[in-house]
């Protein structure tokens, strides 16, 4: 996942969330939650971020490997859960 901290500090907006696709600088709108069952416990979730253009490609990449667990909007992912 590309986080704002992984970018050039002089060229970034600290509130920007960027797509994880290689070379993409578009704003992320999707969260792809995944795990590698050979490395992670079943409840562990890693995340990739995706723009509209790359959501399907990144989902297919993870899905073919059996890693993809969920795809939700960034807004939904960041929303507080009930009871917390």
PDB file of N, CA and C in Angstrom:
ATOM      1  N   UNK A   1       0.853  -1.174   0.000  1.00  0.00           N
ATOM      2  CA  UNK A   1       0.000   0.000   0.000  1.00  0.00           C
ATOM      3  C   UNK A   1       0.888   1.222   0.000  1.00  0.00           C
ATOM      4  N   UNK A   2       0.557   2.187  -0.785  1.00  0.00           N
ATOM      5  CA  UNK A   2       1.279   3.448  -0.770  1.00  0.00           C
ATOM      6  C   UNK A   2       0.635   4.367   0.231  1.00  0.00           C
ATOM      7  N   UNK A   3       1.400   4.768   1.212  1.00  0.00           N
ATOM      8  CA  UNK A   3       0.881   5.725   2.170  1.00  0.00           C
ATOM      9  C   UNK A   3       1.488   7.077   1.856  1.00  0.00           C
ATOM     10  N   UNK A   4       0.882   8.144   2.338  1.00  0.00           N
ATOM     11  CA  UNK A   4       1.439   9.467   2.072  1.00  0.00           C
ATOM     12  C   UNK A   4       2.890   9.582   2.514  1.00  0.00           C
ATOM     13  N   UNK A   5       3.307   8.844   3.532  1.00  0.00           N
ATOM     14  CA  UNK A   5       4.678   8.931   4.025  1.00  0.00           C
ATOM     15  C   UNK A   5       5.690   8.306   3.082  1.00  0.00           C
ATOM     16  N   UNK A   6       5.248   7.488   2.113  1.00  0.00           N
ATOM     17  CA  UNK A   6       6.178   6.836   1.211  1.00  0.00           C
ATOM     18  C   UNK A   6       6.501   7.698  -0.006  1.00  0.00           C
ATOM     19  N   UNK A   7       5.895   8.856  -0.113  1.00  0.00           N
ATOM     20  CA  UNK A   7       6.102   9.733  -1.251  1.00  0.00           C
ATOM     21  C   UNK A   7       7.125  10.803  -0.914  1.00  0.00           C
ATOM     22  N   UNK A   8       7.575  11.514  -1.926  1.00  0.00           N
ATOM     23  CA  UNK A   8       8.477  12.643  -1.743  1.00  0.00           C
ATOM     24  C   UNK A   8       7.783  13.707  -0.902  1.00  0.00           C
ATOM     25  N   UNK A   9       8.327  14.047   0.277  1.00  0.00           N
ATOM     26  CA  UNK A   9       7.659  15.004   1.163  1.00  0.00           C
ATOM     27  C   UNK A   9       7.408  16.361   0.521  1.00  0.00           C
ATOM     28  N   UNK A  10       8.276  16.774  -0.382  1.00  0.00           N
ATOM     29  CA  UNK A  10       8.107  18.080  -1.008  1.00  0.00           C
ATOM     30  C   UNK A  10       6.973  18.082  -2.022  1.00  0.00           C
ATOM     31  N   UNK A  11       6.590  16.924  -2.517  1.00  0.00           N
ATOM     32  CA  UNK A  11       5.597  16.857  -3.583  1.00  0.00           C
ATOM     33  C   UNK A  11       4.246  16.332  -3.135  1.00  0.00           C
ATOM     34  N   UNK A  12       4.053  16.130  -1.842  1.00  0.00           N
ATOM     35  CA  UNK A  12       2.808  15.503  -1.417  1.00  0.00           C
ATOM     36  C   UNK A  12       1.932  16.423  -0.579  1.00  0.00           C
ATOM     37  N   UNK A  13       0.674  16.104  -0.590  1.00  0.00           N
ATOM     38  CA  UNK A  13      -0.307  16.708   0.297  1.00  0.00           C
ATOM     39  C   UNK A  13      -0.525  15.667   1.380  1.00  0.00           C
ATOM     40  N   UNK A  14      -0.304  16.008   2.642  1.00  0.00           N
ATOM     41  CA  UNK A  14      -0.377  15.024   3.723  1.00  0.00           C
ATOM     42  C   UNK A  14      -1.729  14.338   3.835  1.00  0.00           C
ATOM     43  N   UNK A  15      -2.787  14.901   3.257  1.00  0.00           N
ATOM     44  CA  UNK A  15      -4.092  14.259   3.325  1.00  0.00           C
ATOM     45  C   UNK A  15      -4.356  13.361   2.110  1.00  0.00           C
ATOM     46  N   UNK A  16      -3.443  13.356   1.127  1.00  0.00           N
ATOM     47  CA  UNK A  16      -3.644  12.568  -0.083  1.00  0.00           C
ATOM     48  C   UNK A  16      -3.445  11.082   0.197  1.00  0.00           C
ATOM     49  N   UNK A  17      -4.311  10.275  -0.353  1.00  0.00           N
ATOM     50  CA  UNK A  17      -4.190   8.827  -0.285  1.00  0.00           C
ATOM     51  C   UNK A  17      -4.104   8.357  -1.732  1.00  0.00           C
ATOM     52  N   UNK A  18      -2.978   7.732  -2.086  1.00  0.00           N
ATOM     53  CA  UNK A  18      -2.652   7.439  -3.477  1.00  0.00           C
ATOM     54  C   UNK A  18      -2.844   5.956  -3.796  1.00  0.00           C
ATOM     55  N   UNK A  19      -3.278   5.685  -5.007  1.00  0.00           N
ATOM     56  CA  UNK A  19      -3.468   4.331  -5.513  1.00  0.00           C
ATOM     57  C   UNK A  19      -2.179   3.517  -5.387  1.00  0.00           C
ATOM     58  N   UNK A  20      -2.309   2.237  -5.067  1.00  0.00           N
ATOM     59  CA  UNK A  20      -1.166   1.338  -4.905  1.00  0.00           C
ATOM     60  C   UNK A  20      -0.621   0.787  -6.223  1.00  0.00           C
ATOM     61  N   UNK A  21      -1.322   0.995  -7.327  1.00  0.00           N
ATOM     62  CA  UNK A  21      -0.843   0.490  -8.616  1.00  0.00           C
ATOM     63  C   UNK A  21       0.479   1.154  -8.978  1.00  0.00           C
ATOM     64  N   UNK A  22       1.402   0.370  -9.485  1.00  0.00           N
ATOM     65  CA  UNK A  22       2.736   0.862  -9.825  1.00  0.00           C
ATOM     66  C   UNK A  22       2.653   2.063 -10.762  1.00  0.00           C
ATOM     67  N   UNK A  23       3.269   3.158 -10.350  1.00  0.00           N
ATOM     68  CA  UNK A  23       3.329   4.356 -11.167  1.00  0.00           C
ATOM     69  C   UNK A  23       2.096   5.243 -11.129  1.00  0.00           C
ATOM     70  N   UNK A  24       1.030   4.803 -10.496  1.00  0.00           N
ATOM     71  CA  UNK A  24      -0.202   5.593 -10.461  1.00  0.00           C
ATOM     72  C   UNK A  24      -0.104   6.654  -9.367  1.00  0.00           C
ATOM     73  N   UNK A  25      -0.529   7.846  -9.686  1.00  0.00           N
ATOM     74  CA  UNK A  25      -0.513   8.954  -8.726  1.00  0.00           C
ATOM     75  C   UNK A  25      -1.933   9.444  -8.436  1.00  0.00           C
ATOM     76  N   UNK A  26      -2.939   8.692  -8.883  1.00  0.00           N
ATOM     77  CA  UNK A  26      -4.333   9.091  -8.711  1.00  0.00           C
ATOM     78  C   UNK A  26      -4.782   8.874  -7.268  1.00  0.00           C
ATOM     79  N   UNK A  27      -5.772   9.630  -6.884  1.00  0.00           N
ATOM     80  CA  UNK A  27      -6.343   9.487  -5.543  1.00  0.00           C
ATOM     81  C   UNK A  27      -7.027   8.128  -5.419  1.00  0.00           C
ATOM     82  N   UNK A  28      -6.824   7.480  -4.294  1.00  0.00           N
ATOM     83  CA  UNK A  28      -7.455   6.187  -4.026  1.00  0.00           C
ATOM     84  C   UNK A  28      -8.886   6.407  -3.564  1.00  0.00           C
ATOM     85  N   UNK A  29      -9.779   5.546  -4.028  1.00  0.00           N
ATOM     86  CA  UNK A  29     -11.173   5.575  -3.581  1.00  0.00           C
ATOM     87  C   UNK A  29     -11.638   4.206  -3.093  1.00  0.00           C
ATOM     88  N   UNK A  30     -10.810   3.175  -3.282  1.00  0.00           N
ATOM     89  CA  UNK A  30     -11.145   1.810  -2.882  1.00  0.00           C
ATOM     90  C   UNK A  30     -10.064   1.240  -1.969  1.00  0.00           C
ATOM     91  N   UNK A  31     -10.473   0.376  -1.050  1.00  0.00           N
ATOM     92  CA  UNK A  31      -9.550  -0.379  -0.207  1.00  0.00           C
ATOM     93  C   UNK A  31      -9.748  -1.853  -0.539  1.00  0.00           C
ATOM     94  N   UNK A  32      -8.663  -2.523  -0.885  1.00  0.00           N
ATOM     95  CA  UNK A  32      -8.685  -3.954  -1.148  1.00  0.00           C
ATOM     96  C   UNK A  32      -8.026  -4.631   0.047  1.00  0.00           C
ATOM     97  N   UNK A  33      -8.830  -5.323   0.836  1.00  0.00           N
ATOM     98  CA  UNK A  33      -8.321  -6.012   2.018  1.00  0.00           C
ATOM     99  C   UNK A  33      -7.938  -7.437   1.609  1.00  0.00           C
ATOM    100  N   UNK A  34      -6.761  -7.872   2.012  1.00  0.00           N
ATOM    101  CA  UNK A  34      -6.272  -9.175   1.594  1.00  0.00           C
ATOM    102  C   UNK A  34      -5.375  -9.773   2.663  1.00  0.00           C
ATOM    103  N   UNK A  35      -5.091 -11.060   2.517  1.00  0.00           N
ATOM    104  CA  UNK A  35      -4.028 -11.687   3.282  1.00  0.00           C
ATOM    105  C   UNK A  35      -3.504 -12.887   2.520  1.00  0.00           C
ATOM    106  N   UNK A  36      -2.280 -13.234   2.806  1.00  0.00           N
ATOM    107  CA  UNK A  36      -1.643 -14.413   2.239  1.00  0.00           C
ATOM    108  C   UNK A  36      -1.724 -15.498   3.305  1.00  0.00           C
ATOM    109  N   UNK A  37      -2.540 -16.522   3.108  1.00  0.00           N
ATOM    110  CA  UNK A  37      -2.727 -17.530   4.151  1.00  0.00           C
ATOM    111  C   UNK A  37      -1.455 -18.281   4.522  1.00  0.00           C
ATOM    112  N   UNK A  38      -0.444 -18.252   3.670  1.00  0.00           N
ATOM    113  CA  UNK A  38       0.831 -18.897   4.007  1.00  0.00           C
ATOM    114  C   UNK A  38       1.655 -18.052   4.979  1.00  0.00           C
ATOM    115  N   UNK A  39       1.335 -16.756   5.055  1.00  0.00           N
ATOM    116  CA  UNK A  39       2.107 -15.840   5.894  1.00  0.00           C
ATOM    117  C   UNK A  39       1.324 -15.227   7.045  1.00  0.00           C
ATOM    118  N   UNK A  40       0.022 -15.055   6.870  1.00  0.00           N
ATOM    119  CA  UNK A  40      -0.792 -14.304   7.822  1.00  0.00           C
ATOM    120  C   UNK A  40      -1.844 -15.180   8.487  1.00  0.00           C
ATOM    121  N   UNK A  41      -2.192 -14.824   9.712  1.00  0.00           N
ATOM    122  CA  UNK A  41      -3.296 -15.510  10.386  1.00  0.00           C
ATOM    123  C   UNK A  41      -4.594 -15.169   9.643  1.00  0.00           C
ATOM    124  N   UNK A  42      -5.631 -16.001   9.756  1.00  0.00           N
ATOM    125  CA  UNK A  42      -6.867 -15.766   8.998  1.00  0.00           C
ATOM    126  C   UNK A  42      -7.523 -14.411   9.254  1.00  0.00           C
ATOM    127  N   UNK A  43      -7.368 -13.845  10.439  1.00  0.00           N
ATOM    128  CA  UNK A  43      -8.007 -12.563  10.748  1.00  0.00           C
ATOM    129  C   UNK A  43      -7.164 -11.356  10.347  1.00  0.00           C
ATOM    130  N   UNK A  44      -5.933 -11.547   9.927  1.00  0.00           N
ATOM    131  CA  UNK A  44      -5.053 -10.448   9.534  1.00  0.00           C
ATOM    132  C   UNK A  44      -5.490  -9.881   8.199  1.00  0.00           C
ATOM    133  N   UNK A  45      -5.503  -8.566   8.064  1.00  0.00           N
ATOM    134  CA  UNK A  45      -5.840  -7.926   6.801  1.00  0.00           C
ATOM    135  C   UNK A  45      -4.774  -6.914   6.426  1.00  0.00           C
ATOM    136  N   UNK A  46      -4.172  -7.127   5.281  1.00  0.00           N
ATOM    137  CA  UNK A  46      -3.288  -6.156   4.661  1.00  0.00           C
ATOM    138  C   UNK A  46      -4.182  -5.348   3.715  1.00  0.00           C
ATOM    139  N   UNK A  47      -3.726  -4.184   3.304  1.00  0.00           N
ATOM    140  CA  UNK A  47      -4.554  -3.387   2.398  1.00  0.00           C
ATOM    141  C   UNK A  47      -3.740  -2.813   1.248  1.00  0.00           C
ATOM    142  N   UNK A  48      -4.383  -2.773   0.116  1.00  0.00           N
ATOM    143  CA  UNK A  48      -3.927  -2.000  -1.022  1.00  0.00           C
ATOM    144  C   UNK A  48      -5.008  -0.968  -1.279  1.00  0.00           C
ATOM    145  N   UNK A  49      -4.589   0.165  -1.800  1.00  0.00           N
ATOM    146  CA  UNK A  49      -5.522   1.231  -2.172  1.00  0.00           C
ATOM    147  C   UNK A  49      -5.623   1.272  -3.688  1.00  0.00           C
ATOM    148  N   UNK A  50      -6.795   1.623  -4.191  1.00  0.00           N
ATOM    149  CA  UNK A  50      -6.982   1.654  -5.641  1.00  0.00           C
ATOM    150  C   UNK A  50      -7.821   2.849  -6.069  1.00  0.00           C
ATOM    151  N   UNK A  51      -7.451   3.409  -7.208  1.00  0.00           N
ATOM    152  CA  UNK A  51      -8.285   4.416  -7.863  1.00  0.00           C
ATOM    153  C   UNK A  51      -9.337   3.658  -8.668  1.00  0.00           C
ATOM    154  N   UNK A  52     -10.279   4.378  -9.255  1.00  0.00           N
ATOM    155  CA  UNK A  52     -11.315   3.729 -10.072  1.00  0.00           C
ATOM    156  C   UNK A  52     -10.695   2.904 -11.196  1.00  0.00           C
ATOM    157  N   UNK A  53      -9.680   3.464 -11.856  1.00  0.00           N
ATOM    158  CA  UNK A  53      -9.070   2.808 -13.017  1.00  0.00           C
ATOM    159  C   UNK A  53      -8.400   1.482 -12.663  1.00  0.00           C
ATOM    160  N   UNK A  54      -7.794   1.376 -11.498  1.00  0.00           N
ATOM    161  CA  UNK A  54      -7.008   0.191 -11.146  1.00  0.00           C
ATOM    162  C   UNK A  54      -7.701  -0.788 -10.198  1.00  0.00           C
ATOM    163  N   UNK A  55      -8.903  -0.490  -9.742  1.00  0.00           N
ATOM    164  CA  UNK A  55      -9.589  -1.375  -8.791  1.00  0.00           C
ATOM    165  C   UNK A  55      -9.730  -2.788  -9.334  1.00  0.00           C
ATOM    166  N   UNK A  56     -10.218  -2.922 -10.548  1.00  0.00           N
ATOM    167  CA  UNK A  56     -10.453  -4.249 -11.125  1.00  0.00           C
ATOM    168  C   UNK A  56      -9.141  -5.009 -11.327  1.00  0.00           C
ATOM    169  N   UNK A  57      -8.135  -4.343 -11.857  1.00  0.00           N
ATOM    170  CA  UNK A  57      -6.841  -4.997 -12.101  1.00  0.00           C
ATOM    171  C   UNK A  57      -6.217  -5.505 -10.801  1.00  0.00           C
ATOM    172  N   UNK A  58      -6.178  -4.659  -9.780  1.00  0.00           N
ATOM    173  CA  UNK A  58      -5.595  -5.073  -8.497  1.00  0.00           C
ATOM    174  C   UNK A  58      -6.432  -6.159  -7.831  1.00  0.00           C
ATOM    175  N   UNK A  59      -7.755  -6.069  -7.961  1.00  0.00           N
ATOM    176  CA  UNK A  59      -8.637  -7.098  -7.400  1.00  0.00           C
ATOM    177  C   UNK A  59      -8.385  -8.441  -8.074  1.00  0.00           C
ATOM    178  N   UNK A  60      -8.237  -8.444  -9.400  1.00  0.00           N
ATOM    179  CA  UNK A  60      -7.970  -9.684 -10.119  1.00  0.00           C
ATOM    180  C   UNK A  60      -6.625 -10.277  -9.725  1.00  0.00           C
ATOM    181  N   UNK A  61      -5.620  -9.437  -9.577  1.00  0.00           N
ATOM    182  CA  UNK A  61      -4.287  -9.894  -9.181  1.00  0.00           C
ATOM    183  C   UNK A  61      -4.355 -10.633  -7.845  1.00  0.00           C
ATOM    184  N   UNK A  62      -5.008 -10.023  -6.865  1.00  0.00           N
ATOM    185  CA  UNK A  62      -5.136 -10.654  -5.548  1.00  0.00           C
ATOM    186  C   UNK A  62      -6.084 -11.848  -5.586  1.00  0.00           C
ATOM    187  N   UNK A  63      -7.163 -11.741  -6.340  1.00  0.00           N
ATOM    188  CA  UNK A  63      -8.152 -12.806  -6.418  1.00  0.00           C
ATOM    189  C   UNK A  63      -7.607 -14.083  -7.037  1.00  0.00           C
ATOM    190  N   UNK A  64      -6.801 -13.963  -8.075  1.00  0.00           N
ATOM    191  CA  UNK A  64      -6.222 -15.143  -8.723  1.00  0.00           C
ATOM    192  C   UNK A  64      -5.332 -15.934  -7.769  1.00  0.00           C
ATOM    193  N   UNK A  65      -4.773 -15.267  -6.800  1.00  0.00           N
ATOM    194  CA  UNK A  65      -3.898 -15.912  -5.823  1.00  0.00           C
ATOM    195  C   UNK A  65      -4.645 -16.384  -4.578  1.00  0.00           C
ATOM    196  N   UNK A  66      -5.944 -16.075  -4.529  1.00  0.00           N
ATOM    197  CA  UNK A  66      -6.746 -16.449  -3.373  1.00  0.00           C
ATOM    198  C   UNK A  66      -6.509 -15.561  -2.164  1.00  0.00           C
ATOM    199  N   UNK A  67      -5.967 -14.358  -2.391  1.00  0.00           N
ATOM    200  CA  UNK A  67      -5.626 -13.453  -1.296  1.00  0.00           C
ATOM    201  C   UNK A  67      -6.729 -12.445  -0.979  1.00  0.00           C
ATOM    202  N   UNK A  68      -7.545 -12.078  -1.966  1.00  0.00           N
ATOM    203  CA  UNK A  68      -8.521 -11.008  -1.800  1.00  0.00           C
ATOM    204  C   UNK A  68      -9.627 -11.423  -0.834  1.00  0.00           C
ATOM    205  N   UNK A  69      -9.874 -10.586   0.173  1.00  0.00           N
ATOM    206  CA  UNK A  69     -10.908 -10.864   1.172  1.00  0.00           C
ATOM    207  C   UNK A  69     -12.087  -9.914   1.074  1.00  0.00           C
ATOM    208  N   UNK A  70     -11.841  -8.645   0.706  1.00  0.00           N
ATOM    209  CA  UNK A  70     -12.922  -7.664   0.674  1.00  0.00           C
ATOM    210  C   UNK A  70     -12.496  -6.450  -0.139  1.00  0.00           C
ATOM    211  N   UNK A  71     -13.463  -5.809  -0.784  1.00  0.00           N
ATOM    212  CA  UNK A  71     -13.243  -4.545  -1.494  1.00  0.00           C
ATOM    213  C   UNK A  71     -14.320  -3.588  -1.023  1.00  0.00           C
ATOM    214  N   UNK A  72     -13.892  -2.485  -0.425  1.00  0.00           N
ATOM    215  CA  UNK A  72     -14.832  -1.478   0.079  1.00  0.00           C
ATOM    216  C   UNK A  72     -14.322  -0.097  -0.294  1.00  0.00           C
ATOM    217  N   UNK A  73     -15.218   0.879  -0.253  1.00  0.00           N
ATOM    218  CA  UNK A  73     -14.781   2.240  -0.519  1.00  0.00           C
ATOM    219  C   UNK A  73     -13.880   2.724   0.613  1.00  0.00           C
ATOM    220  N   UNK A  74     -13.002   3.624   0.295  1.00  0.00           N
ATOM    221  CA  UNK A  74     -12.121   4.207   1.300  1.00  0.00           C
ATOM    222  C   UNK A  74     -12.942   4.868   2.405  1.00  0.00           C
ATOM    223  N   UNK A  75     -14.021   5.524   2.013  1.00  0.00           N
ATOM    224  CA  UNK A  75     -14.906   6.180   2.975  1.00  0.00           C
ATOM    225  C   UNK A  75     -15.479   5.157   3.966  1.00  0.00           C
ATOM    226  N   UNK A  76     -15.936   4.025   3.445  1.00  0.00           N
ATOM    227  CA  UNK A  76     -16.490   2.974   4.303  1.00  0.00           C
ATOM    228  C   UNK A  76     -15.413   2.388   5.221  1.00  0.00           C
ATOM    229  N   UNK A  77     -14.205   2.182   4.690  1.00  0.00           N
ATOM    230  CA  UNK A  77     -13.101   1.614   5.470  1.00  0.00           C
ATOM    231  C   UNK A  77     -12.723   2.519   6.645  1.00  0.00           C
ATOM    232  N   UNK A  78     -12.743   3.845   6.395  1.00  0.00           N
ATOM    233  CA  UNK A  78     -12.336   4.795   7.427  1.00  0.00           C
ATOM    234  C   UNK A  78     -13.442   5.156   8.386  1.00  0.00           C
ATOM    235  N   UNK A  79     -14.691   4.795   8.072  1.00  0.00           N
ATOM    236  CA  UNK A  79     -15.824   5.134   8.936  1.00  0.00           C
ATOM    237  C   UNK A  79     -15.701   4.368  10.259  1.00  0.00           C
ATOM    238  N   UNK A  80     -16.016   5.041  11.360  1.00  0.00           N
ATOM    239  CA  UNK A  80     -15.968   4.339  12.653  1.00  0.00           C
ATOM    240  C   UNK A  80     -17.000   3.220  12.680  1.00  0.00           C
ATOM    241  N   UNK A  81     -16.620   2.112  13.294  1.00  0.00           N
ATOM    242  CA  UNK A  81     -17.559   0.999  13.412  1.00  0.00           C
ATOM    243  C   UNK A  81     -18.488   1.222  14.586  1.00  0.00           C
ATOM    244  N   UNK A  82     -19.688   0.679  14.507  1.00  0.00           N
ATOM    245  CA  UNK A  82     -20.642   0.804  15.597  1.00  0.00           C
ATOM    246  C   UNK A  82     -20.103   0.126  16.838  1.00  0.00           C
ATOM    247  N   UNK A  83     -20.243   0.787  17.957  1.00  0.00           N
ATOM    248  CA  UNK A  83     -19.809   0.214  19.225  1.00  0.00           C
ATOM    249  C   UNK A  83     -18.368   0.513  19.579  1.00  0.00           C
ATOM    250  N   UNK A  84     -17.654   1.276  18.735  1.00  0.00           N
ATOM    251  CA  UNK A  84     -16.274   1.593  19.107  1.00  0.00           C
ATOM    252  C   UNK A  84     -16.121   3.027  19.517  1.00  0.00           C
TER     253      UNK A  84
END
